[in-house]
PDB file of C-alpha atoms in Angstrom:
ATOM      1  CA  MET A   1     146.100 110.651 124.009  1.00  0.00           C
ATOM      2  CA  PRO A   2     143.040 109.090 123.567  1.00  0.00           C
ATOM      3  CA  ASP A   3     142.625 105.169 123.366  1.00  0.00           C
ATOM      4  CA  GLU A   4     141.907 104.844 119.715  1.00  0.00           C
ATOM      5  CA  THR A   5     140.804 101.108 120.332  1.00  0.00           C
ATOM      6  CA  HIS A   6     138.514 101.908 122.920  1.00  0.00           C
ATOM      7  CA  SER A   7     137.148 104.774 120.950  1.00  0.00           C
ATOM      8  CA  SER A   8     136.533 102.992 117.691  1.00  0.00           C
ATOM      9  CA  ARG A   9     134.567 100.430 119.757  1.00  0.00           C
ATOM     10  CA  PRO A  10     130.874 100.681 118.608  1.00  0.00           C
ATOM     11  CA  SER A  11     128.608 102.064 121.544  1.00  0.00           C
ATOM     12  CA  PRO A  12     125.840  99.837 122.591  1.00  0.00           C
ATOM     13  CA  GLU A  13     123.294 102.086 121.089  1.00  0.00           C
ATOM     14  CA  SER A  14     124.851 101.695 117.732  1.00  0.00           C
ATOM     15  CA  ARG A  15     125.599  98.120 118.369  1.00  0.00           C
ATOM     16  CA  ARG A  16     121.803  97.650 119.141  1.00  0.00           C
ATOM     17  CA  GLN A  17     120.827  99.700 115.885  1.00  0.00           C
ATOM     18  CA  GLN A  18     123.332  97.331 113.835  1.00  0.00           C
ATOM     19  CA  ILE A  19     121.365  94.373 115.379  1.00  0.00           C
ATOM     20  CA  LEU A  20     117.963  95.753 114.386  1.00  0.00           C
ATOM     21  CA  ASP A  21     118.954  96.701 111.001  1.00  0.00           C
ATOM     22  CA  ALA A  22     120.064  93.024 110.313  1.00  0.00           C
ATOM     23  CA  ALA A  23     116.841  91.709 112.200  1.00  0.00           C
ATOM     24  CA  CYS A  24     114.528  93.950 109.866  1.00  0.00           C
ATOM     25  CA  GLU A  25     116.590  92.901 106.611  1.00  0.00           C
ATOM     26  CA  ARG A  26     116.544  89.059 107.694  1.00  0.00           C
ATOM     27  CA  VAL A  27     112.684  89.516 108.353  1.00  0.00           C
ATOM     28  CA  ARG A  28     111.732  91.237 105.338  1.00  0.00           C
ATOM     29  CA  GLN A  29     113.255  88.075 103.443  1.00  0.00           C
ATOM     30  CA  SER A  30     112.367  85.120 105.754  1.00  0.00           C
ATOM     31  CA  GLY A  31     109.487  86.538 107.861  1.00  0.00           C
ATOM     32  CA  PHE A  32     109.992  86.339 111.502  1.00  0.00           C
ATOM     33  CA  HIS A  33     109.732  82.534 111.552  1.00  0.00           C
ATOM     34  CA  GLY A  34     112.172  81.964 109.116  1.00  0.00           C
ATOM     35  CA  ALA A  35     114.673  84.493 110.560  1.00  0.00           C
ATOM     36  CA  SER A  36     116.577  82.700 113.182  1.00  0.00           C
ATOM     37  CA  MET A  37     118.952  84.124 115.695  1.00  0.00           C
ATOM     38  CA  ALA A  38     121.810  82.771 113.891  1.00  0.00           C
ATOM     39  CA  ASP A  39     120.674  84.161 110.433  1.00  0.00           C
ATOM     40  CA  ILE A  40     120.322  87.725 112.499  1.00  0.00           C
ATOM     41  CA  ALA A  41     123.707  87.315 113.949  1.00  0.00           C
ATOM     42  CA  LYS A  42     125.201  86.227 110.478  1.00  0.00           C
ATOM     43  CA  ALA A  43     123.454  89.435 108.771  1.00  0.00           C
ATOM     44  CA  ALA A  44     124.728  91.826 111.603  1.00  0.00           C
ATOM     45  CA  GLY A  45     128.342  90.357 111.203  1.00  0.00           C
ATOM     46  CA  LEU A  46     128.182  89.047 114.875  1.00  0.00           C
ATOM     47  CA  SER A  47     127.974  85.769 117.171  1.00  0.00           C
ATOM     48  CA  VAL A  48     124.670  84.881 118.274  1.00  0.00           C
ATOM     49  CA  GLY A  49     126.018  85.399 121.831  1.00  0.00           C
ATOM     50  CA  GLN A  50     126.511  88.994 121.195  1.00  0.00           C
ATOM     51  CA  ILE A  51     123.122  89.004 119.854  1.00  0.00           C
ATOM     52  CA  TYR A  52     122.152  87.682 123.309  1.00  0.00           C
ATOM     53  CA  ARG A  53     123.774  90.310 124.992  1.00  0.00           C
ATOM     54  CA  TYR A  54     121.544  93.082 123.581  1.00  0.00           C
ATOM     55  CA  PHE A  55     118.445  91.024 123.076  1.00  0.00           C
ATOM     56  CA  GLU A  56     117.075  87.939 125.244  1.00  0.00           C
ATOM     57  CA  ASN A  57     114.919  86.566 122.345  1.00  0.00           C
ATOM     58  CA  LYS A  58     113.313  87.331 118.849  1.00  0.00           C
ATOM     59  CA  GLU A  59     110.148  88.694 121.042  1.00  0.00           C
ATOM     60  CA  ALA A  60     112.594  91.376 122.266  1.00  0.00           C
ATOM     61  CA  ILE A  61     113.811  92.157 119.003  1.00  0.00           C
ATOM     62  CA  ILE A  62     110.239  92.596 117.570  1.00  0.00           C
ATOM     63  CA  ALA A  63     109.668  94.946 120.527  1.00  0.00           C
ATOM     64  CA  ALA A  64     112.543  97.317 119.858  1.00  0.00           C
ATOM     65  CA  ILE A  65     111.199  97.378 116.287  1.00  0.00           C
ATOM     66  CA  VAL A  66     107.847  98.617 117.302  1.00  0.00           C
ATOM     67  CA  ALA A  67     109.371 100.982 119.855  1.00  0.00           C
ATOM     68  CA  GLN A  68     111.508 102.347 117.041  1.00  0.00           C
ATOM     69  CA  ASP A  69     108.252 102.793 114.747  1.00  0.00           C
ATOM     70  CA  LEU A  70     106.399 104.635 117.540  1.00  0.00           C
ATOM     71  CA  ALA A  71     109.102 107.050 118.505  1.00  0.00           C
ATOM     72  CA  GLU A  72     109.241 108.130 114.800  1.00  0.00           C
ATOM     73  CA  MET A  73     105.342 108.520 114.904  1.00  0.00           C
ATOM     74  CA  ARG A  74     105.629 110.458 118.290  1.00  0.00           C
ATOM     75  CA  ASP A  75     108.012 112.908 116.756  1.00  0.00           C
ATOM     76  CA  LYS A  76     105.950 113.377 113.422  1.00  0.00           C
ATOM     77  CA  PHE A  77     102.894 114.085 115.632  1.00  0.00           C
ATOM     78  CA  ALA A  78     104.901 116.499 117.945  1.00  0.00           C
ATOM     79  CA  GLU A  79     106.042 118.074 114.313  1.00  0.00           C
ATOM     80  CA  MET A  80     102.400 118.351 113.125  1.00  0.00           C
ATOM     81  CA  GLU A  81     100.990 119.739 116.705  1.00  0.00           C
ATOM     82  CA  SER A  82     103.563 122.590 116.459  1.00  0.00           C
ATOM     83  CA  ARG A  83     102.352 123.716 113.067  1.00  0.00           C
ATOM     84  CA  PRO A  84     100.362 126.560 113.256  1.00  0.00           C
ATOM     85  CA  GLY A  85      96.431 126.552 111.699  1.00  0.00           C
ATOM     86  CA  THR A  86      94.028 123.470 112.117  1.00  0.00           C
ATOM     87  CA  LEU A  87      94.829 119.691 112.403  1.00  0.00           C
ATOM     88  CA  GLY A  88      93.587 119.573 108.678  1.00  0.00           C
ATOM     89  CA  ASP A  89      96.397 121.932 107.370  1.00  0.00           C
ATOM     90  CA  ALA A  90      99.063 120.093 109.156  1.00  0.00           C
ATOM     91  CA  ILE A  91      97.599 116.819 107.377  1.00  0.00           C
ATOM     92  CA  ASP A  92      97.219 118.351 104.207  1.00  0.00           C
ATOM     93  CA  GLU A  93     101.025 119.515 104.477  1.00  0.00           C
ATOM     94  CA  HIS A  94     102.271 115.921 105.620  1.00  0.00           C
ATOM     95  CA  LEU A  95      99.896 113.606 103.812  1.00  0.00           C
ATOM     96  CA  PRO A  96     102.194 113.056 100.765  1.00  0.00           C
ATOM     97  CA  GLU A  97     105.095 112.339 103.025  1.00  0.00           C
ATOM     98  CA  GLY A  98     102.962 109.711 105.007  1.00  0.00           C
ATOM     99  CA  ILE A  99     101.711 108.080 101.659  1.00  0.00           C
ATOM    100  CA  ASP A 100     105.141 107.767 100.538  1.00  0.00           C
ATOM    101  CA  LYS A 101     106.156 106.217 103.781  1.00  0.00           C
ATOM    102  CA  CYS A 102     103.234 103.742 103.474  1.00  0.00           C
ATOM    103  CA  PHE A 103     104.241 102.955  99.890  1.00  0.00           C
ATOM    104  CA  ASP A 104     107.936 102.117 100.968  1.00  0.00           C
ATOM    105  CA  GLN A 105     108.100  98.415  99.939  1.00  0.00           C
ATOM    106  CA  ARG A 106     110.568  97.814 102.941  1.00  0.00           C
ATOM    107  CA  ARG A 107     108.457  99.347 105.430  1.00  0.00           C
ATOM    108  CA  ALA A 108     105.304  97.842 104.046  1.00  0.00           C
ATOM    109  CA  ALA A 109     106.769  94.551 104.165  1.00  0.00           C
ATOM    110  CA  LEU A 110     108.138  94.748 107.815  1.00  0.00           C
ATOM    111  CA  ALA A 111     105.060  96.155 109.113  1.00  0.00           C
ATOM    112  CA  LEU A 112     102.995  93.548 107.604  1.00  0.00           C
ATOM    113  CA  GLU A 113     105.499  90.594 108.893  1.00  0.00           C
ATOM    114  CA  VAL A 114     105.005  92.287 112.513  1.00  0.00           C
ATOM    115  CA  VAL A 115     101.224  92.292 112.270  1.00  0.00           C
ATOM    116  CA  ALA A 116     101.367  88.345 110.758  1.00  0.00           C
ATOM    117  CA  GLU A 117     103.301  87.419 113.800  1.00  0.00           C
ATOM    118  CA  ALA A 118     101.225  89.260 116.103  1.00  0.00           C
ATOM    119  CA  ALA A 119      98.410  86.804 114.767  1.00  0.00           C
ATOM    120  CA  ARG A 120     100.198  83.855 115.770  1.00  0.00           C
ATOM    121  CA  ASN A 121     102.281  84.716 118.674  1.00  0.00           C
ATOM    122  CA  PRO A 122     100.480  86.057 122.202  1.00  0.00           C
ATOM    123  CA  LYS A 123     103.906  87.817 123.013  1.00  0.00           C
ATOM    124  CA  VAL A 124     104.198  89.526 120.200  1.00  0.00           C
ATOM    125  CA  ALA A 125     100.589  90.391 120.214  1.00  0.00           C
ATOM    126  CA  ALA A 126     100.561  92.161 123.149  1.00  0.00           C
ATOM    127  CA  ILE A 127     103.722  94.106 122.181  1.00  0.00           C
ATOM    128  CA  VAL A 128     101.668  95.327 119.278  1.00  0.00           C
ATOM    129  CA  ARG A 129      98.317  96.038 120.903  1.00  0.00           C
ATOM    130  CA  GLU A 130     100.488  97.896 123.417  1.00  0.00           C
ATOM    131  CA  ALA A 131     102.062 100.056 120.767  1.00  0.00           C
ATOM    132  CA  ASP A 132      98.469 100.551 119.061  1.00  0.00           C
ATOM    133  CA  GLN A 133      96.985 101.721 122.345  1.00  0.00           C
ATOM    134  CA  GLN A 134     100.110 104.284 122.430  1.00  0.00           C
ATOM    135  CA  GLU A 135      99.546 105.597 118.775  1.00  0.00           C
ATOM    136  CA  ARG A 136      95.813 105.971 119.246  1.00  0.00           C
ATOM    137  CA  SER A 137      96.252 108.028 122.467  1.00  0.00           C
ATOM    138  CA  LEU A 138      98.811 109.971 120.200  1.00  0.00           C
ATOM    139  CA  ALA A 139      96.222 110.520 117.380  1.00  0.00           C
ATOM    140  CA  ARG A 140      93.618 111.148 119.977  1.00  0.00           C
ATOM    141  CA  THR A 141      95.469 113.990 121.346  1.00  0.00           C
ATOM    142  CA  MET A 142      96.126 115.718 118.370  1.00  0.00           C
ATOM    143  CA  MET A 143      92.591 115.252 116.935  1.00  0.00           C
ATOM    144  CA  GLU A 144      91.179 116.989 120.104  1.00  0.00           C
ATOM    145  CA  ARG A 145      92.529 120.057 118.627  1.00  0.00           C
ATOM    146  CA  ASP A 146      89.631 120.286 115.914  1.00  0.00           C
ATOM    147  CA  ARG A 147      87.095 118.047 117.888  1.00  0.00           C
ATOM    148  CA  LYS A 148      83.815 119.018 117.449  1.00  0.00           C
ATOM    149  CA  PRO A 149      81.224 119.741 120.205  1.00  0.00           C
ATOM    150  CA  GLU A 150      78.357 117.784 118.960  1.00  0.00           C
ATOM    151  CA  TRP A 151      80.530 114.536 118.474  1.00  0.00           C
ATOM    152  CA  SER A 152      79.755 111.893 120.945  1.00  0.00           C
ATOM    153  CA  GLU A 153      82.423 110.263 122.734  1.00  0.00           C
ATOM    154  CA  GLU A 154      81.890 107.075 120.638  1.00  0.00           C
ATOM    155  CA  GLU A 155      81.724 109.193 117.538  1.00  0.00           C
ATOM    156  CA  PHE A 156      85.148 110.890 118.417  1.00  0.00           C
ATOM    157  CA  GLN A 157      86.713 107.653 118.791  1.00  0.00           C
ATOM    158  CA  ALA A 158      85.142 106.156 115.674  1.00  0.00           C
ATOM    159  CA  ARG A 159      86.835 109.045 113.481  1.00  0.00           C
ATOM    160  CA  CYS A 160      90.173 108.635 115.220  1.00  0.00           C
ATOM    161  CA  GLU A 161      89.764 104.870 114.590  1.00  0.00           C
ATOM    162  CA  VAL A 162      88.782 105.501 110.695  1.00  0.00           C
ATOM    163  CA  ILE A 163      91.761 107.800 110.018  1.00  0.00           C
ATOM    164  CA  GLY A 164      94.197 104.931 111.661  1.00  0.00           C
ATOM    165  CA  LEU A 165      92.635 102.222 109.503  1.00  0.00           C
ATOM    166  CA  ILE A 166      93.156 104.454 106.490  1.00  0.00           C
ATOM    167  CA  PHE A 167      96.944 104.630 106.988  1.00  0.00           C
ATOM    168  CA  ASP A 168      97.149 100.801 108.139  1.00  0.00           C
ATOM    169  CA  GLY A 169      95.259  99.935 104.950  1.00  0.00           C
ATOM    170  CA  LEU A 170      97.889 101.933 102.722  1.00  0.00           C
ATOM    171  CA  LEU A 171     100.405  99.223 103.644  1.00  0.00           C
ATOM    172  CA  MET A 172      98.564  96.518 102.230  1.00  0.00           C
ATOM    173  CA  ARG A 173      97.988  98.766  99.249  1.00  0.00           C
ATOM    174  CA  ALA A 174     101.508  99.178  98.732  1.00  0.00           C
ATOM    175  CA  VAL A 175     102.143  95.452  98.551  1.00  0.00           C
ATOM    176  CA  ASN A 176      98.915  94.784  96.197  1.00  0.00           C
ATOM    177  CA  HIS A 177      98.853  97.616  94.203  1.00  0.00           C
ATOM    178  CA  PRO A 178     102.377  99.353  94.296  1.00  0.00           C
ATOM    179  CA  ASP A 179     101.966 101.406  90.998  1.00  0.00           C
ATOM    180  CA  LEU A 180      98.786 103.401  92.240  1.00  0.00           C
ATOM    181  CA  ASN A 181      98.442 106.733  91.251  1.00  0.00           C
ATOM    182  CA  ARG A 182      99.373 108.643  94.327  1.00  0.00           C
ATOM    183  CA  GLU A 183      98.711 112.093  93.354  1.00  0.00           C
ATOM    184  CA  ALA A 184      95.154 111.055  92.799  1.00  0.00           C
ATOM    185  CA  LEU A 185      95.061 109.057  95.925  1.00  0.00           C
ATOM    186  CA  THR A 186      96.653 112.000  98.081  1.00  0.00           C
ATOM    187  CA  ALA A 187      93.813 114.339  96.571  1.00  0.00           C
ATOM    188  CA  VAL A 188      90.847 111.763  97.641  1.00  0.00           C
ATOM    189  CA  LEU A 189      92.579 111.150 101.157  1.00  0.00           C
ATOM    190  CA  ARG A 190      92.852 114.732 101.727  1.00  0.00           C
ATOM    191  CA  SER A 191      89.029 115.275 101.124  1.00  0.00           C
ATOM    192  CA  THR A 192      88.243 112.165 103.043  1.00  0.00           C
ATOM    193  CA  ILE A 193      90.239 113.217 106.015  1.00  0.00           C
ATOM    194  CA  ARG A 194      88.926 116.577 105.961  1.00  0.00           C
ATOM    195  CA  HIS A 195      85.306 115.161 105.893  1.00  0.00           C
ATOM    196  CA  LEU A 196      86.305 113.025 109.148  1.00  0.00           C
ATOM    197  CA  LEU A 197      87.549 115.962 111.002  1.00  0.00           C
ATOM    198  CA  SER A 198      84.583 118.167 109.945  1.00  0.00           C
TER     199      SER A 198
END
């Protein structure tokens, strides 16, 4: 007969996720500076010592949050790459979902807090820049699918960068103008991205 006490104990993965969820909530409310390890522990229903068993400091928690976001993006890019047709077709199909994610206030607040902390903290800046480099590499691989032979390397990189900054900018618009007409925005972004790919 299985030991019920042992089997009901959270796995290390679920415990880490519990801490990350609590950290994300505290950061949304108070920012990284305002969210102490004690605050995160309280939100997670754990002791500070338990938090340190999984994360050595707040930078490690930020790194895990960024890695989680990157893994989600990697999965989405893989899904888009597996779709038949052009990259433009795949983007057309996934664009409304992408815009909705950018306009999710909780997601936008967290992403902007990470960027703000990166502007102040060199360790966090290194984490964010490494993740950005990986994101750009993923996007570049996907965009190679529709790359035009007449584009120089510099132009190709610039087109990749502009598509990236569109989505980064949407996070700011989510905070500044949350009631923006998303249907109209989607239509304009579709034509804009099609232009960048053509």
